[in-house]
XYZ file of C-alpha atoms in Angstrom:
353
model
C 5.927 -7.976 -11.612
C 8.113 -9.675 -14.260
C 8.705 -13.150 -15.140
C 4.601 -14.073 -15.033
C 3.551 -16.185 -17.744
C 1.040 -15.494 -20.713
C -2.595 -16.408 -19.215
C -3.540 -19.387 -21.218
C -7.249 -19.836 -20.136
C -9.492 -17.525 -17.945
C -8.275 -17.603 -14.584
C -10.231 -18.329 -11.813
C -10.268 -17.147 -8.091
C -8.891 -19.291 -5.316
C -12.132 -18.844 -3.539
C -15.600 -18.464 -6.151
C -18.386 -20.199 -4.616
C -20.760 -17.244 -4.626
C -23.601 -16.760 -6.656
C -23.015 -14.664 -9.056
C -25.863 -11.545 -10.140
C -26.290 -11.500 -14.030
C -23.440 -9.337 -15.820
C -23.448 -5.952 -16.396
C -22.149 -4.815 -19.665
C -20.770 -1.294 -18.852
C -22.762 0.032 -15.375
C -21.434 0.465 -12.105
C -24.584 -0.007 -9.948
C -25.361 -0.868 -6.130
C -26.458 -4.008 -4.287
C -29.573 -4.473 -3.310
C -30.194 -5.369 0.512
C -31.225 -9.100 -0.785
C -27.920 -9.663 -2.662
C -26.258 -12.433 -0.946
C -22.791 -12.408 1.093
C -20.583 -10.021 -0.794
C -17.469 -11.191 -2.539
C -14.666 -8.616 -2.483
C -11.676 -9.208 -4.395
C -7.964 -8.275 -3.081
C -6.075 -7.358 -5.850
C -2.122 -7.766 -4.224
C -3.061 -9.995 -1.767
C 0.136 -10.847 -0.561
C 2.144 -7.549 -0.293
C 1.755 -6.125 2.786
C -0.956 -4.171 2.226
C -3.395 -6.687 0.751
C -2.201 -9.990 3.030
C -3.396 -7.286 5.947
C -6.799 -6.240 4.276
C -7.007 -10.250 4.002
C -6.913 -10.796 7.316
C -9.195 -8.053 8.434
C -11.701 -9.204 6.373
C -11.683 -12.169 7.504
C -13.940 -10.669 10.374
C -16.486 -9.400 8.033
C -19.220 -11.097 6.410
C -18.249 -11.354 2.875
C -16.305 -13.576 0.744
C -12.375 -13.400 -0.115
C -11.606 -13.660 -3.773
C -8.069 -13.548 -4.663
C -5.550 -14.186 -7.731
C -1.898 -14.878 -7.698
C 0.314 -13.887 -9.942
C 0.810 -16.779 -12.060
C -3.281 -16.689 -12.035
C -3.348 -13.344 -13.368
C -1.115 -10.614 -14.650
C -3.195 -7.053 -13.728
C -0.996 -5.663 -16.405
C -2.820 -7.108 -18.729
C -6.660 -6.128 -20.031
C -7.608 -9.476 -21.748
C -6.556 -11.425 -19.260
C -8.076 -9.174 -16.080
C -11.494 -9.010 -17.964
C -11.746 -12.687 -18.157
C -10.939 -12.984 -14.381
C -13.902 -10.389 -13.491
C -16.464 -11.863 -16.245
C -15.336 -15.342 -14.299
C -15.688 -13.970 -10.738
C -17.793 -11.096 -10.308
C -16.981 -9.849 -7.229
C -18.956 -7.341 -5.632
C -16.280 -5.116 -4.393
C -12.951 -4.523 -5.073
C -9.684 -3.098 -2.941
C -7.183 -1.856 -5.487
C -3.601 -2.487 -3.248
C -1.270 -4.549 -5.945
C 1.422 -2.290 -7.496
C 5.401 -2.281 -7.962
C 6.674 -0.087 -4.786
C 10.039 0.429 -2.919
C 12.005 2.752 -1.313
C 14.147 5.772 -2.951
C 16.863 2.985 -4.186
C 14.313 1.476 -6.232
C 12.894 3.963 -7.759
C 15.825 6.035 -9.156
C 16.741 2.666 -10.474
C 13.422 1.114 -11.625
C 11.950 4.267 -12.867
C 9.781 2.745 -15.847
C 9.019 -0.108 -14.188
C 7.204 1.823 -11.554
C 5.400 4.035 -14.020
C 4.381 1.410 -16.289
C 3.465 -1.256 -13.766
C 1.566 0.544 -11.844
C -0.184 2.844 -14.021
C -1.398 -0.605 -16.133
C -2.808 -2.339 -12.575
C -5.041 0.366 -11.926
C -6.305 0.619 -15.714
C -7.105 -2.718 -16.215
C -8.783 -3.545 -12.760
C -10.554 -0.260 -12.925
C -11.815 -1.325 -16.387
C -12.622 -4.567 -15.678
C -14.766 -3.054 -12.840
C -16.732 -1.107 -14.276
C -17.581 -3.650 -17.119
C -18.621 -6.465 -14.757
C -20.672 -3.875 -12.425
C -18.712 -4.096 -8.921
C -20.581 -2.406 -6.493
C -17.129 -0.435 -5.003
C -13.718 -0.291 -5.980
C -11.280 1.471 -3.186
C -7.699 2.365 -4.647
C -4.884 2.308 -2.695
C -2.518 5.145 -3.631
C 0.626 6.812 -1.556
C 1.574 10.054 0.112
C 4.024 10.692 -2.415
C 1.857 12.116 -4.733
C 1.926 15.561 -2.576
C 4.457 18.338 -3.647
C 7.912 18.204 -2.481
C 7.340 21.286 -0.838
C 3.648 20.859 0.425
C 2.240 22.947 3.564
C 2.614 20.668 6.564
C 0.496 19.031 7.322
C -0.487 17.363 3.754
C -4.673 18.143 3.391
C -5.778 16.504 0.533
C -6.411 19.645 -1.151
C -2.693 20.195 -1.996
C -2.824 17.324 -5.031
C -0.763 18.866 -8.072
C -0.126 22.411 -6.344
C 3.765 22.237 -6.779
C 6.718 20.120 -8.167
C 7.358 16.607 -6.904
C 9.835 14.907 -4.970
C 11.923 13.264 -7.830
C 13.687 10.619 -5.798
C 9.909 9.204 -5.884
C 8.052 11.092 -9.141
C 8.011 7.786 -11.516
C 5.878 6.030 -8.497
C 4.212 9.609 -7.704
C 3.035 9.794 -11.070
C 1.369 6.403 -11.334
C -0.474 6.735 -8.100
C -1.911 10.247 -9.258
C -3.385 8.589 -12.162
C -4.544 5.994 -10.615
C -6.739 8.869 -8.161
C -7.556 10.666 -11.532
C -8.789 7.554 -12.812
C -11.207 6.974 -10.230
C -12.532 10.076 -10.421
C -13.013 10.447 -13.861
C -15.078 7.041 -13.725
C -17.105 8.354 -10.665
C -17.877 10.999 -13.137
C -18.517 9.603 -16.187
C -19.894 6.262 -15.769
C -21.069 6.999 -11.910
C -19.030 4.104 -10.744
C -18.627 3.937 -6.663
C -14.616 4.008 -7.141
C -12.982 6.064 -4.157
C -9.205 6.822 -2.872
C -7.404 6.762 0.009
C -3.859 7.766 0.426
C -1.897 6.228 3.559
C 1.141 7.329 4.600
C 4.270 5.193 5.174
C 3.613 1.429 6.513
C 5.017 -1.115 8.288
C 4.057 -4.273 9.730
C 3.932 -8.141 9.167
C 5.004 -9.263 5.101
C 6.893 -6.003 4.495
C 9.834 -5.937 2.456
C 12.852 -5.867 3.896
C 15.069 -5.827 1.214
C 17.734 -2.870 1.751
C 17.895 -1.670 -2.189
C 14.007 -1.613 -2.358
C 12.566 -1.455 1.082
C 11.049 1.193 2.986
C 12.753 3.296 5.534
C 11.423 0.845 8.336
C 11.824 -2.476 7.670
C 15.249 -1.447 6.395
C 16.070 -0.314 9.858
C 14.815 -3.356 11.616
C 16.593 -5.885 8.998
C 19.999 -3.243 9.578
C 19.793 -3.464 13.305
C 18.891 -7.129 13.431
C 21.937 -7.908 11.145
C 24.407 -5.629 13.747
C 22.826 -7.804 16.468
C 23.974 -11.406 14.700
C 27.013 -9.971 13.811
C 27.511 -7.683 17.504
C 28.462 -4.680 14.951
C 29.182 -1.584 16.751
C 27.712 0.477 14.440
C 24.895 0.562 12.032
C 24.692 3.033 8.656
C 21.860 5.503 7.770
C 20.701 6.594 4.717
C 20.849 10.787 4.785
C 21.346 13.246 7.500
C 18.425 11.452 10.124
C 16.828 15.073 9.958
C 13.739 14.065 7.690
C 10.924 14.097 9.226
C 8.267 11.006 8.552
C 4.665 9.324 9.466
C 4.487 6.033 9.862
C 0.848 3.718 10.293
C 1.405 -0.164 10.801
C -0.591 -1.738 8.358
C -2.965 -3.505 10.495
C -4.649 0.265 11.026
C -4.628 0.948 7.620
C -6.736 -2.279 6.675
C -8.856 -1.552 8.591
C -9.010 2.217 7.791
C -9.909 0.978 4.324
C -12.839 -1.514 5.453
C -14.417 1.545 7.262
C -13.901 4.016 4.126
C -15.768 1.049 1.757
C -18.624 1.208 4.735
C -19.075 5.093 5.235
C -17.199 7.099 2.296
C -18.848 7.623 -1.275
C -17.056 11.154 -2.695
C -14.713 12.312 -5.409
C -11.846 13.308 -3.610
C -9.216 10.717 -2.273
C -9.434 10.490 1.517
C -5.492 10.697 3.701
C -4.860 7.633 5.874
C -2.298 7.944 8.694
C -1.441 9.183 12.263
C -0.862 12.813 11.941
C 1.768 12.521 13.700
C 5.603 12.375 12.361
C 9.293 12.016 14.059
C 12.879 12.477 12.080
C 14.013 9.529 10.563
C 17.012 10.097 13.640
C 14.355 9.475 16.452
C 12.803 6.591 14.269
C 16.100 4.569 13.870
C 16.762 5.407 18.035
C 13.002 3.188 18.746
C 14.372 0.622 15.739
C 17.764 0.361 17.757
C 16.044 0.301 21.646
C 14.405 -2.371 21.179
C 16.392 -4.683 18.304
C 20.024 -3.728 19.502
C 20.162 -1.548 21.963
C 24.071 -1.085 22.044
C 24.402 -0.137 18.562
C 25.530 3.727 17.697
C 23.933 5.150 14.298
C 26.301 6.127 11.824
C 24.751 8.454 9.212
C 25.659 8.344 5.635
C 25.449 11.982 4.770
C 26.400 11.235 0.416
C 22.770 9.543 0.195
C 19.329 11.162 0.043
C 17.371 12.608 2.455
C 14.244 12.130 0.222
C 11.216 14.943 0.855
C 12.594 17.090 3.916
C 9.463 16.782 5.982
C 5.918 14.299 5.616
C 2.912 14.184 7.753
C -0.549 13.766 6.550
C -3.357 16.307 7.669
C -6.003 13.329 8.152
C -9.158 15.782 9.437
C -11.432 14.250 6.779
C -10.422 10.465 7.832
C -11.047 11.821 11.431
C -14.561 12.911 10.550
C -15.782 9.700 9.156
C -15.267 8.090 12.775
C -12.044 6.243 12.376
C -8.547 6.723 14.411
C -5.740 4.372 14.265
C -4.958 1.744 17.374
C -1.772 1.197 17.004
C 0.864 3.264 18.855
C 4.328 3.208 17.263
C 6.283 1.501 19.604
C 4.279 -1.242 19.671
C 4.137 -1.562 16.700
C 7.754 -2.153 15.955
C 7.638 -4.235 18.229
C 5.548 -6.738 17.379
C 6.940 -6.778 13.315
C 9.954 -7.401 14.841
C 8.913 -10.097 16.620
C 7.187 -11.329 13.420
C 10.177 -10.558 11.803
C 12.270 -13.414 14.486
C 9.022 -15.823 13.392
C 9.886 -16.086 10.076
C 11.940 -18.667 8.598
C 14.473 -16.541 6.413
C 13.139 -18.076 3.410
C 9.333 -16.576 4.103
C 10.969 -13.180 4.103
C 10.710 -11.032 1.453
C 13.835 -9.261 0.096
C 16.353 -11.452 1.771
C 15.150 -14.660 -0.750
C 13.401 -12.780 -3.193
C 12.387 -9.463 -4.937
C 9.112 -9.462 -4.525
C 7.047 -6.431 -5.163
C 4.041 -5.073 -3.896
């Protein structure tokens, strides 16, 4: 997020070959059935989320717009207006944002407030200016109460306190929802929300101050193999209880919520199904190093005590992840051994979102 410099020129897409329809000063409005091949921009193509959505959509007919970094800054207005008025894509999928784990929050708190919260407002902006047919933002299941009913319905949004290990990035995301739905309602833009729970997959993080509870297993237990530690350390007590969805099901989650869903409220994306953080680090260690013992680190945070997504609405459009857990692991892992240690990011870099 930092260290971009100053656009200097409108930016232009690495892919902008479509025709473009005429601009549209300040409407949100729908494509006809004779508008050619969609465009759809990925804003954060290559975090996890939006590298996946990349490839998914590679298996739809429509057109992949992107933007790097040192293309465009999202954090700023000027410069994200010029990139729509340039590319007019017809749909966007909101996924770029400054995330981490509990480490990097409590010690990045106004990065991940103001970074995030200035993404969404310019590309939401810059949306509705240029007319794009659908915008889908990407938000997190943080933004439920600390102490939310389990499972998390969508319903429970701003019912209690937060959990503050996470509220800077909490805060952002709710915005961002807010945002959408205050431009649904004034403007009548197609902008919708879904809300995954926790990811994993191919071009995670794996950094161990700002990574996510499971690539920061995998990169732990891969180290203890190299090294043939006895023993490998774990953040907390191992009682929390998580979700996790590899990010190839999310993707296309969101492809089938820009098909069938059109409504106000945001939309959960996950399993429904959660294990202790204990149980997860036992799969992590079967199959990466099986003869390692966990040691848990009882001084650190445990984070929200228990997370699992009520995802009956998600259910009802049609959709169901693929994916089963183990599997999954699995094969990031072995993505993971693929890599070259200088493609992965958090051991070279800090890379966000």
């Amino acid at each position: 997020s930092s260290g971009i410099p100053p656009m200097t020129s409108p930016p232009t897409g690495t892919i902008a070959s479509v025709p473009r329809r005429p601009a549209t000063a300040s409407l949100c409005s729908a494509m006809s059935p004779d508008s050619p091949q969609p465009s759809v921009f990925v804003a954060g193509h290559r975090g996890l989320v939006g590298s996946a959505l990349v490839r998914r959509l590679e298996r739809e007919d429509v057109e992949v717009v992107t933007a790097t970094r040192d293309e465009l800054d999202l954090r700023h207005q000027s410069a994200v207006n010029d990139w729509f008025e340039t590319n007019r894509p017809d749909q966007v999928y909101l996924v770029a944002g400054t995330v981490g784990g509990i480490m990097a929050n409590s010690t990045r708190p106004a990065e991940f407030i103001y970074d995030n919260m200035m993404i969404h407002g310019t590309v939401v902006e810059a949306a509705r200016q240029t007319g794009v047919d659908k915008l889908l933002y990407l938000g997190s299941s943080c933004i439920y109460p600390r102490q939310a009913t389990q499972p998390i319905t969508e319903e429970q949004l701003l019912t209690g306190p937060l959990e503050p290990t996470n509220e800077w990035y909490a805060m952002a995301k709710i915005s961002g929802i807010k945002l959408c739905e205050a431009y649904r309602k004034q403007y009548d833009c197609d902008f919708i929300s879904a809300m995954p729970t926790n990811l994993y997959g191919p071009n995670d993080n794996f950094d161990l101050t700002s990574s996510h509870v499971l690539p920061a297993l995998i990169r732990k237990f891969h180290e203890a193999r190299n090294d043939a530690a006895p023993t490998v350390e774990i953040w907390g007590t191992g009682s929390p209880m998580r979700e996790f969805l590899h990010v190839d099901d999310l993707a296309a989650a969101c492809v089938h919520l820009m098909h069938t869903y059109s409504e106000d409220v945001h939309v959960n994306v996950g399993t429904g199904i959660d294990l202790s953080i204990r149980e997860r680090a036992e799969k992590v260690r079967d199959i990466v190093c099986p003869h390692a013992e966990l040691r848990f680190d009882t001084s650190k945070p445990d984070g929200t005590p228990r997370k699992v997504l009520d995802v009956t609405k998600l259910n009802e459009t049609g959709w169901r992840p693929s994916i089963e857990l183990e599997a999954g692991i699995r094969s990031t892992y072995e993505w993971f051994l693929d890599q070259q240690a200088t493609d992965l990011r958090g051991i070279d870099d800090a890379q966000h979102g």
